[in-house]
GROMACS .gro file of C-alpha atoms in nm:
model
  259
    1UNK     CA    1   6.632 -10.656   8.130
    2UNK     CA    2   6.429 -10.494   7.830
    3UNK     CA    3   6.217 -10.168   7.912
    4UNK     CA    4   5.813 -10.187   7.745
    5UNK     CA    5   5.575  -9.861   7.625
    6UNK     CA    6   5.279  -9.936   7.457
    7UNK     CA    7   5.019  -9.643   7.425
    8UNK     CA    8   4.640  -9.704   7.356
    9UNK     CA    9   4.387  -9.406   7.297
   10UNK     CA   10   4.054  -9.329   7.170
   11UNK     CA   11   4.192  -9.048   6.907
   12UNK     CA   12   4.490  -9.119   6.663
   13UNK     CA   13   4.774  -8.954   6.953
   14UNK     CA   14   5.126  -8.938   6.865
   15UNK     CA   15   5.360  -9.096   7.171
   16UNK     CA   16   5.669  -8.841   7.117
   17UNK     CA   17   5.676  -8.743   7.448
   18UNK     CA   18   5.649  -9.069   7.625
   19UNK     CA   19   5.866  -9.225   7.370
   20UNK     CA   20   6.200  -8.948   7.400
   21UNK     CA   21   6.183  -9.091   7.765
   22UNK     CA   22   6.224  -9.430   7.649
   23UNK     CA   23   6.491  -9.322   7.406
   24UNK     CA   24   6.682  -9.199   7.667
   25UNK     CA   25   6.697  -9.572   7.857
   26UNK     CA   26   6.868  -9.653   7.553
   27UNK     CA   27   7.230  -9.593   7.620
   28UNK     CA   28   7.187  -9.264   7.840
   29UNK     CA   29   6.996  -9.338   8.154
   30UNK     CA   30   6.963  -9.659   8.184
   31UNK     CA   31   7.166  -9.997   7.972
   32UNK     CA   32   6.952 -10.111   7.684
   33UNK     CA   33   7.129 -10.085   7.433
   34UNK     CA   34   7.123 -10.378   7.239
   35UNK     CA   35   6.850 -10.219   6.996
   36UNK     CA   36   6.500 -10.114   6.972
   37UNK     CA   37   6.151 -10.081   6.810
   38UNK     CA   38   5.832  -9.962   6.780
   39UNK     CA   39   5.503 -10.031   6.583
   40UNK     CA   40   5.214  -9.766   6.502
   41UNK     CA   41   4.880  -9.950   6.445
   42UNK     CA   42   4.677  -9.787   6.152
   43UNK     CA   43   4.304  -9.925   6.031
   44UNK     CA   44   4.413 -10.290   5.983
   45UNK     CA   45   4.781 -10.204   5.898
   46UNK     CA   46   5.058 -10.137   6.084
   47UNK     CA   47   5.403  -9.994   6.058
   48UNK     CA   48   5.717 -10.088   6.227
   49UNK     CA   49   6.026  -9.937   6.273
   50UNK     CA   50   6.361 -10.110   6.404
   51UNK     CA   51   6.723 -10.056   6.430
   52UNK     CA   52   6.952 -10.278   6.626
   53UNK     CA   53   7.146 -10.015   6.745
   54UNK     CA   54   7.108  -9.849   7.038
   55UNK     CA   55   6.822  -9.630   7.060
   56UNK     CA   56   7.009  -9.326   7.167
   57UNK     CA   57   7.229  -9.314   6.919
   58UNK     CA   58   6.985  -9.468   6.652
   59UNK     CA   59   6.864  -9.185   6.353
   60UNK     CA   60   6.516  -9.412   6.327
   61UNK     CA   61   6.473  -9.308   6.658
   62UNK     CA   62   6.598  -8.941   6.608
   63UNK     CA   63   6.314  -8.981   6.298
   64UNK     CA   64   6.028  -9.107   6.546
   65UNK     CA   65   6.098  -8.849   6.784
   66UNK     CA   66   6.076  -8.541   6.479
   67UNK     CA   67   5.791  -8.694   6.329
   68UNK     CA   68   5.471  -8.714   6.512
   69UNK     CA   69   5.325  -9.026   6.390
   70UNK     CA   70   4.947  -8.993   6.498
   71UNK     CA   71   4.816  -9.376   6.640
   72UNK     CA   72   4.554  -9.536   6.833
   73UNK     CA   73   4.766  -9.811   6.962
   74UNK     CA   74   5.151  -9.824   6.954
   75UNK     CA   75   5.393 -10.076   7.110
   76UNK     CA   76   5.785  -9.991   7.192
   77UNK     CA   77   6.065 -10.194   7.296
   78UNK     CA   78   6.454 -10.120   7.394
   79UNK     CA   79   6.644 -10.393   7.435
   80UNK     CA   80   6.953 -10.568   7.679
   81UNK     CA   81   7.015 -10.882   7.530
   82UNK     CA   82   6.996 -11.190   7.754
   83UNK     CA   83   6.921 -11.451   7.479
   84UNK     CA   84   7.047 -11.427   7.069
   85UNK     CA   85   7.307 -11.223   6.930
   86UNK     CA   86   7.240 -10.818   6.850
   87UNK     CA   87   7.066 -10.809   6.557
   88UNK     CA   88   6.764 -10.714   6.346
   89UNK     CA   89   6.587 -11.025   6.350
   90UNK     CA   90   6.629 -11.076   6.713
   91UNK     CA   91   6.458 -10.702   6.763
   92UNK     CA   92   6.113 -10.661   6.893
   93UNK     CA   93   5.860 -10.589   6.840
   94UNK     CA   94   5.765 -10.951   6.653
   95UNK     CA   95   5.493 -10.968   6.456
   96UNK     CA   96   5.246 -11.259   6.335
   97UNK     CA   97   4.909 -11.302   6.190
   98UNK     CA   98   4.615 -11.464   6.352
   99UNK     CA   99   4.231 -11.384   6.241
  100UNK     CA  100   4.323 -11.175   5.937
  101UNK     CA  101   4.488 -10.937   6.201
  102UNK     CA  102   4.855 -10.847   6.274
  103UNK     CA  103   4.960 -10.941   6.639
  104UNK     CA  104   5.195 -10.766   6.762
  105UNK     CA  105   5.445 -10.858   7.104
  106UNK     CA  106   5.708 -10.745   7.315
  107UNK     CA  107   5.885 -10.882   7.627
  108UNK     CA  108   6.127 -10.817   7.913
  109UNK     CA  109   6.228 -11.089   8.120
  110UNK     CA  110   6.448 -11.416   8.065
  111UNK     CA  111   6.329 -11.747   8.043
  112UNK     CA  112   6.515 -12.068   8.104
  113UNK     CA  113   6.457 -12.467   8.075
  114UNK     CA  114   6.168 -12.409   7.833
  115UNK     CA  115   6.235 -12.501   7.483
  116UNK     CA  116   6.144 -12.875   7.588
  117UNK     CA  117   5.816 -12.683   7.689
  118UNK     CA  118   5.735 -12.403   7.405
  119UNK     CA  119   5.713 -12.647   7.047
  120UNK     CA  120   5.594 -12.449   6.748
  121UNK     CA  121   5.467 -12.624   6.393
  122UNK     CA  122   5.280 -12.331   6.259
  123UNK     CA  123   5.433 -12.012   6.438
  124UNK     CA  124   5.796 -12.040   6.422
  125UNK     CA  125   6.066 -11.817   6.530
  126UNK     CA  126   6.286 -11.603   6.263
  127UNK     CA  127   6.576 -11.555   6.543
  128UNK     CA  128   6.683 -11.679   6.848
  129UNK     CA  129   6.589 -11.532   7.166
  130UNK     CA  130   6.337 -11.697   7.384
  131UNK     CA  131   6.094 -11.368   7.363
  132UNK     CA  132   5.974 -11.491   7.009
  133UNK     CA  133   5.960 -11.823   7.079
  134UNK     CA  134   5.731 -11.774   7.332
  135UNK     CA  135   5.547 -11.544   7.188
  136UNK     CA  136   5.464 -11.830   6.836
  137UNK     CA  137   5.381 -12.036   7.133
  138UNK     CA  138   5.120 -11.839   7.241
  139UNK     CA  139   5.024 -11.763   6.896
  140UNK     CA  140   5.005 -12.144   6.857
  141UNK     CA  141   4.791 -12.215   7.160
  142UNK     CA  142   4.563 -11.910   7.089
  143UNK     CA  143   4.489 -12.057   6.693
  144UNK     CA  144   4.451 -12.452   6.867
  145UNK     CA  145   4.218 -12.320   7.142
  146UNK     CA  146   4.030 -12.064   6.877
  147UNK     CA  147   4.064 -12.166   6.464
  148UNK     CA  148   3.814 -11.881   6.460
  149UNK     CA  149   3.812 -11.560   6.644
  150UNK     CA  150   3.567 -11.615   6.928
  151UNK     CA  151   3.308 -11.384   6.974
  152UNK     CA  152   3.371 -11.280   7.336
  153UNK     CA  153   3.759 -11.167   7.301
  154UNK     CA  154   3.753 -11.144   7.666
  155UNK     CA  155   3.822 -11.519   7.696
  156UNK     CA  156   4.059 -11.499   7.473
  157UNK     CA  157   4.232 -11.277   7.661
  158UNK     CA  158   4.169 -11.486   7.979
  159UNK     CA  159   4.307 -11.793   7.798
  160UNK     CA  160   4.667 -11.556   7.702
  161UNK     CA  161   4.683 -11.486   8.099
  162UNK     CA  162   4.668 -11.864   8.139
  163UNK     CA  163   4.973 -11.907   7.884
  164UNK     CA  164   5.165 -11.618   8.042
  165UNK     CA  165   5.130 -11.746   8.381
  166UNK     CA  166   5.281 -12.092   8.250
  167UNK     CA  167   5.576 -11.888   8.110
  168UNK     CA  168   5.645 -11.727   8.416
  169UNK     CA  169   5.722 -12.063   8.553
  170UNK     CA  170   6.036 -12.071   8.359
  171UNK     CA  171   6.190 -11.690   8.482
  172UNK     CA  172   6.077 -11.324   8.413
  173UNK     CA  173   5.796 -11.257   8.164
  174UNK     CA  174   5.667 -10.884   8.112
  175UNK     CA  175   5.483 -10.874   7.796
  176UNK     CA  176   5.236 -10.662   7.597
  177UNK     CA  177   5.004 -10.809   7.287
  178UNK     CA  178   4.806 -10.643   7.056
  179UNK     CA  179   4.602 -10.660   6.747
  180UNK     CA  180   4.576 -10.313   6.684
  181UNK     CA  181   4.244 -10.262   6.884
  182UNK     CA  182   4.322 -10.400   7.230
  183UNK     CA  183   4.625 -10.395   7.423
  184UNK     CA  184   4.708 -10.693   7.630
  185UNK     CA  185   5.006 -10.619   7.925
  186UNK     CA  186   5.077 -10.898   8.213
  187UNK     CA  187   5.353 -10.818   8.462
  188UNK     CA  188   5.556 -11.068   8.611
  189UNK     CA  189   5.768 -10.835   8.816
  190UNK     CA  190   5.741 -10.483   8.638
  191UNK     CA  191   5.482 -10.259   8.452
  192UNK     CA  192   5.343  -9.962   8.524
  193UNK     CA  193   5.013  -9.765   8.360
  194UNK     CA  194   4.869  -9.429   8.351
  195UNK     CA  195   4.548  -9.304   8.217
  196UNK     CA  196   4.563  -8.937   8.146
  197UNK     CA  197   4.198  -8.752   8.072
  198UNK     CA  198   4.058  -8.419   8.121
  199UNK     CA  199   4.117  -8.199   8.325
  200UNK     CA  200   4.483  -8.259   8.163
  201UNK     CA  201   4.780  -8.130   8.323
  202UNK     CA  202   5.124  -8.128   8.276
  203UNK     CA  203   5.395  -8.418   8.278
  204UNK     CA  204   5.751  -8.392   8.340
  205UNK     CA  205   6.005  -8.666   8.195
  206UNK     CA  206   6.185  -8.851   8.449
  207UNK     CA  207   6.475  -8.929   8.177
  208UNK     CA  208   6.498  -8.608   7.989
  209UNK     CA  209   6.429  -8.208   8.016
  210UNK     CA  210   6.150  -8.209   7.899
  211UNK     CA  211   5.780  -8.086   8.029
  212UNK     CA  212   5.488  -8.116   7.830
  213UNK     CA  213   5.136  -7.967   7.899
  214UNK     CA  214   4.853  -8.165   7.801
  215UNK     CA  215   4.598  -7.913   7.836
  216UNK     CA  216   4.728  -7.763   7.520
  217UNK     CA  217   4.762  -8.050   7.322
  218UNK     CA  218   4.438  -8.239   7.381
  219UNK     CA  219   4.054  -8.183   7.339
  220UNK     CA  220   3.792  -8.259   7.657
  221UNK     CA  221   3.710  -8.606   7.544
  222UNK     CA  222   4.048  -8.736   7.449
  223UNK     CA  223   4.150  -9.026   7.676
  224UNK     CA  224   4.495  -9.201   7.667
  225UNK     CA  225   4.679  -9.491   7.857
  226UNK     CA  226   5.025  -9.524   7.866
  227UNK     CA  227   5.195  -9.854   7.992
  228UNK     CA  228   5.573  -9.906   8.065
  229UNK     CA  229   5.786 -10.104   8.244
  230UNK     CA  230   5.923  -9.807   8.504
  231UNK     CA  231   5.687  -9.470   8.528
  232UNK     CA  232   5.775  -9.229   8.300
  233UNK     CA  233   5.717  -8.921   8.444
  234UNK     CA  234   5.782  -8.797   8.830
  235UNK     CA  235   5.498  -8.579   8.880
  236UNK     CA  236   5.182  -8.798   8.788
  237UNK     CA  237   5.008  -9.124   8.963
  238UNK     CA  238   5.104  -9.409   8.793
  239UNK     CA  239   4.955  -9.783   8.866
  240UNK     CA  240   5.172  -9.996   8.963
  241UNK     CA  241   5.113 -10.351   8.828
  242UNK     CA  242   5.131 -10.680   9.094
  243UNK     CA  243   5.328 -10.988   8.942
  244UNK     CA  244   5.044 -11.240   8.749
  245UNK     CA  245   4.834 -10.929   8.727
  246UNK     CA  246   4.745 -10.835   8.381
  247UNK     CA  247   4.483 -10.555   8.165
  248UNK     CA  248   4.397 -10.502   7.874
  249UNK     CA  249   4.349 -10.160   7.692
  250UNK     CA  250   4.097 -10.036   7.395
  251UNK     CA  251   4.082  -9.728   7.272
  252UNK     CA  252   4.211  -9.570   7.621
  253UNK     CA  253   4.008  -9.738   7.833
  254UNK     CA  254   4.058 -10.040   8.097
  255UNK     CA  255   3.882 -10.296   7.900
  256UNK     CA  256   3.950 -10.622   8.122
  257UNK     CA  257   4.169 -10.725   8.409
  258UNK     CA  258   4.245 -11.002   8.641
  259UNK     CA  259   4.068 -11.073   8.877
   0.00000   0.00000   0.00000
């Protein structure tokens, strides 16, 4: 399986520390390490970073981890390839455009028995895995459903639980979504979140040495949730997420959630 971080806050943040943890996953303490990713939301834009090497031994991800890229919303991935062959194209995060806005997807889990299921005119896949395929499906559906972007994005939302709980039919299906603003996550069998806001304290790594007070790094009205597949850190409360449950995330705050 894959490991998932995504970050959303209400103040451009940079995700160092949470993302050295996931680094580590990458070869060192735990077996993904059939590449990685990451995309930093900015305005409208967005920048993404890949390598489809491992992510410990990757110098992108020695770069990320020097250079404090400052975001409001940022999603990760490390991969352990279950479907398609190592390679850049098969790397999340994936990327596609819907309502003059960059979506933006990653997934842990393995699907089987749905190609039959998951046809694509519009949204099609670049590689092979069934993560992107499923994820132009649901870009597909989503533009069918809504040509236009509907004014309550709440039921859009809604309508991408719907989808995800169809996918889970066919095996495991962890995913996060985002358009830059909101942050979509739905656990099938694993995600965890966190909201950290003042008082701050400080957070130790599970997966590296490495302690970080955020007391010292933050102002009084910061607010910042992170979301991953396993918690983190070994010293702070972390939600755990029930399979078909999902939330979404804007600007640090819970913004919807199943029911």
């Amino acid at each position: 399986m894959c490991e998932l971080l995504a970050m959303s806050a209400n103040v451009p943040t940079d995700i160092v520390f949470s993302f050295t943890g996931l680094v580590e996953r990458g070869g060192v303490t735990g077996p993904h390490v059939d590449g990685w990713g990451i995309t930093f939301y900015e305005g409208k834009g967005c920048r993404t970073f890949k390598d489809a090497k491992p992510s410990s031994e990757s110098e992108i991800a020695s770069l990320i981890k020097a250079y404090p890229i400052k975001s409001c919303t940022v999603i990760s991935h490390i991969r352990q390839a279950n479907r398609g062959r190592v390679c850049l194209e098969n790397t999340h995060p994936f990327t596609r455009v819907l309502w003059g806005r960059y979506w933006t997807y990653v997934h842990n889990g393995q699907l089987s028995g749905y190609k039959q299921a998951l046809q694509c005119e519009q949204f099609v896949p670049v590689g092979n895995t069934d993560s992107e395929l499923a994820f132009c499906w649901i870009m597909e559906q989503l533009q069918k459903k809504y040509p236009k972007r509907p004014a309550n994005i709440k039921s859009a939302f809604r309508y991408v639980a719907k989808l995800a709980d169809e996918l889970r039919q066919f095996g495991v299906f962890n995913m996060m979504l985002s358009d830059g603003n909101y942050i979509m996550s739905y656990c099938s069998n694993n995600l965890s979140w966190i909201t950290r806001r003042a008082p701050f304290g400080k957070a130790q790594l599970i997966d590296a040495d490495m302690v970080v007070d955020f007391d010292k790094e933050t102002t009084p009205n910061d607010v910042v949730t992170v979301i991953a597949t396993r918690p983190l850190t070994d010293n702070e409360q972390w939600q755990v997420m029930k399979p078909g449950q999902w939330c979404v995330f804007r600007q640090g705050e819970l913004f919807a959630q199943s029911r």
